[in-house]
Amino acid sequence: MAIDILNKRRQLTDGSEFDVTQRRRLIDESEIDVIIRRILKDEPEFDVITDDDDDEQFKFLLCSEKLSSVFDLIDDDDVLPIPELNKDGGADISVGGTGSTIMVAGSFYIPKLNDEKPLGEDASFICIKQQTIGVADGVGGWAKKGIDSGVYSRELMKNAELAVRNNDNSTTDDLMKVLNEAYSNTKAKGSSTACIVTLSDDTLHAVNVGDSGFVVIRDGLIVYKSEIQQSRFNCPFQLGNASSSDDPSVAQKISFPVIAGDVIVLGTDGLFDNVHDFELETLVKSGVDSWESDVPESLAWRIALYALDNAKSTELYSPYSRECSKVGIERDGGKYDDITVIVANIWPL
């Protein structure tokens, strides 16, 4: 499956079939979506079985030393293994949500190679019982001042998780209280984007600051995508303690109804700058046939590795390339960045 998608994608970037204008039109209008979906029709299901159902955060930090500059999804020997899951959890998921659905989530994280910041600048959390997930992306510009903004993003998400566990999270107003509390308790230098999503009464509620975000995929198609918030190109809204930073009052408040079988993909810009909507739809559709066979950790792993492959390309017409062209910058290739992916499956109770 990965080989077919990558080969088809690279036909669009190597000039063998289309000129530049045609390739970009095809990608922007998602006309090759149908081509890739036909490729995937006869592909076998990607199956991983786990009985881990406890409330541990399903987060997998890929240590930077395990990455190499020659990583390529086409080479089977280079594909990083599916993360080992804890097998000691209980058999039941105890959740505090209401309605006819629950959210079951897993994540995968790939930090950039940086010996000075081996943890990268992204952070995330998953609270299964509270049916809430969140991501943050520390703003890299602080490195020029000798500040690791990853410290800020990790503290922010830790405080957000604590606030989630100690508060009601059933509405966007509740999530705003969570965000305000996390922001007030975060004292580190730096700044960060933030996106927190919760499920209550069959409705996703979210608060979002900056260019992290999420999509809702239903029957293989994106039916909702959160909007990017930025003051100018490549300068997202960001929470922080500096006078130039934003506060939670700028956050978007979002509510969107979901149904059993929906798949939520929440991520930082390392995902969305490198993976087009049609590619994300294809990856999810190929990995999920029904809610019964979903394993969110494995799908998050698959999406993150695909994003990494795109990020390393110097020729791909990526979402970041498209946004650059809107401001008069011609730049092909992906954007190498930390990549955080959380996949949340909406299951019936």
Coordinates of N, CA, C and O in Angstrom, one line a residue, residues 3-4 12 17 28 34 41 63 67 83 99 143 147 159 185 187 226 228 234 237 260 309 321 329 341:
I3 N 4.0 1.6 -0.9 CA 4.7 1.7 -2.1 C 3.8 2.3 -3.2 O 4.3 3.2 -4.0
D4 N 2.6 1.8 -3.4 CA 1.7 2.3 -4.5 C 1.4 3.7 -4.3 O 1.4 4.5 -5.3
L12 N 3.6 12.5 -9.6 CA 3.2 13.9 -9.7 C 4.3 14.9 -9.4 O 4.2 16.1 -9.7
E17 N 4.7 12.6 -16.0 CA 3.3 12.5 -16.6 C 2.7 13.9 -16.8 O 1.9 14.1 -17.7
D28 N -4.2 20.3 -5.7 CA -5.0 21.2 -5.0 C -6.5 20.8 -5.1 O -7.3 21.1 -4.2
V34 N -9.2 9.9 -6.5 CA -9.9 8.7 -7.1 C -8.9 7.7 -7.5 O -9.1 6.5 -7.3
K41 N -8.3 -0.3 -3.3 CA -9.5 -1.1 -3.2 C -9.2 -2.6 -2.8 O -9.9 -3.2 -2.1
C63 N 12.7 7.9 19.8 CA 14.0 8.5 20.2 C 14.7 8.9 18.9 O 14.8 8.2 17.9
L67 N 16.3 7.6 14.2 CA 16.1 8.1 12.9 C 17.4 8.2 12.1 O 18.4 8.4 12.6
P83 N 4.9 0.4 17.5 CA 5.3 0.4 18.9 C 4.7 -0.7 19.7 O 3.5 -1.1 19.5
G99 N -23.9 10.1 26.1 CA -24.3 9.9 24.7 C -24.1 8.4 24.3 O -24.0 7.5 25.1
A143 N 14.4 29.5 19.8 CA 15.8 29.0 19.8 C 16.8 30.1 19.6 O 17.9 30.0 20.0
I147 N 16.2 29.7 24.0 CA 15.1 29.1 24.8 C 14.5 27.9 24.1 O 14.2 28.0 22.9
N159 N -0.2 20.7 32.4 CA -1.2 21.5 33.2 C -2.6 21.3 32.6 O -3.6 21.3 33.3
N185 N -1.1 28.5 34.7 CA -0.1 27.7 35.6 C 1.2 27.4 34.8 O 2.1 26.7 35.4
K187 N 4.6 28.5 33.5 CA 5.5 29.6 33.8 C 6.8 29.6 33.0 O 7.6 30.5 33.1
S226 N -10.4 21.8 11.2 CA -10.2 23.1 11.9 C -9.4 24.1 11.1 O -8.6 23.7 10.3
I228 N -6.7 27.2 10.5 CA -5.4 27.7 11.0 C -5.6 29.1 11.5 O -6.3 29.9 10.9
N234 N 3.2 31.8 8.3 CA 4.2 31.0 9.1 C 4.4 31.6 10.5 O 5.4 31.4 11.2
F237 N -0.9 32.0 15.8 CA -1.2 32.4 17.2 C -0.5 31.5 18.1 O -0.4 30.3 17.9
A260 N -20.7 7.0 15.3 CA -19.9 5.8 15.4 C -19.2 5.5 14.0 O -19.9 5.6 13.0
D309 N 8.2 11.0 5.7 CA 8.7 10.8 4.4 C 8.5 12.0 3.5 O 9.3 12.4 2.8
S321 N 4.3 23.9 0.6 CA 4.6 24.5 -0.7 C 3.5 25.3 -1.2 O 3.7 26.5 -1.7
I329 N 6.1 32.9 -2.6 CA 7.4 32.1 -2.4 C 7.3 30.8 -3.1 O 6.3 30.0 -2.9
V341 N 0.9 12.9 16.0 CA -0.3 12.4 15.5 C -1.1 11.7 16.6 O -0.6 10.8 17.2

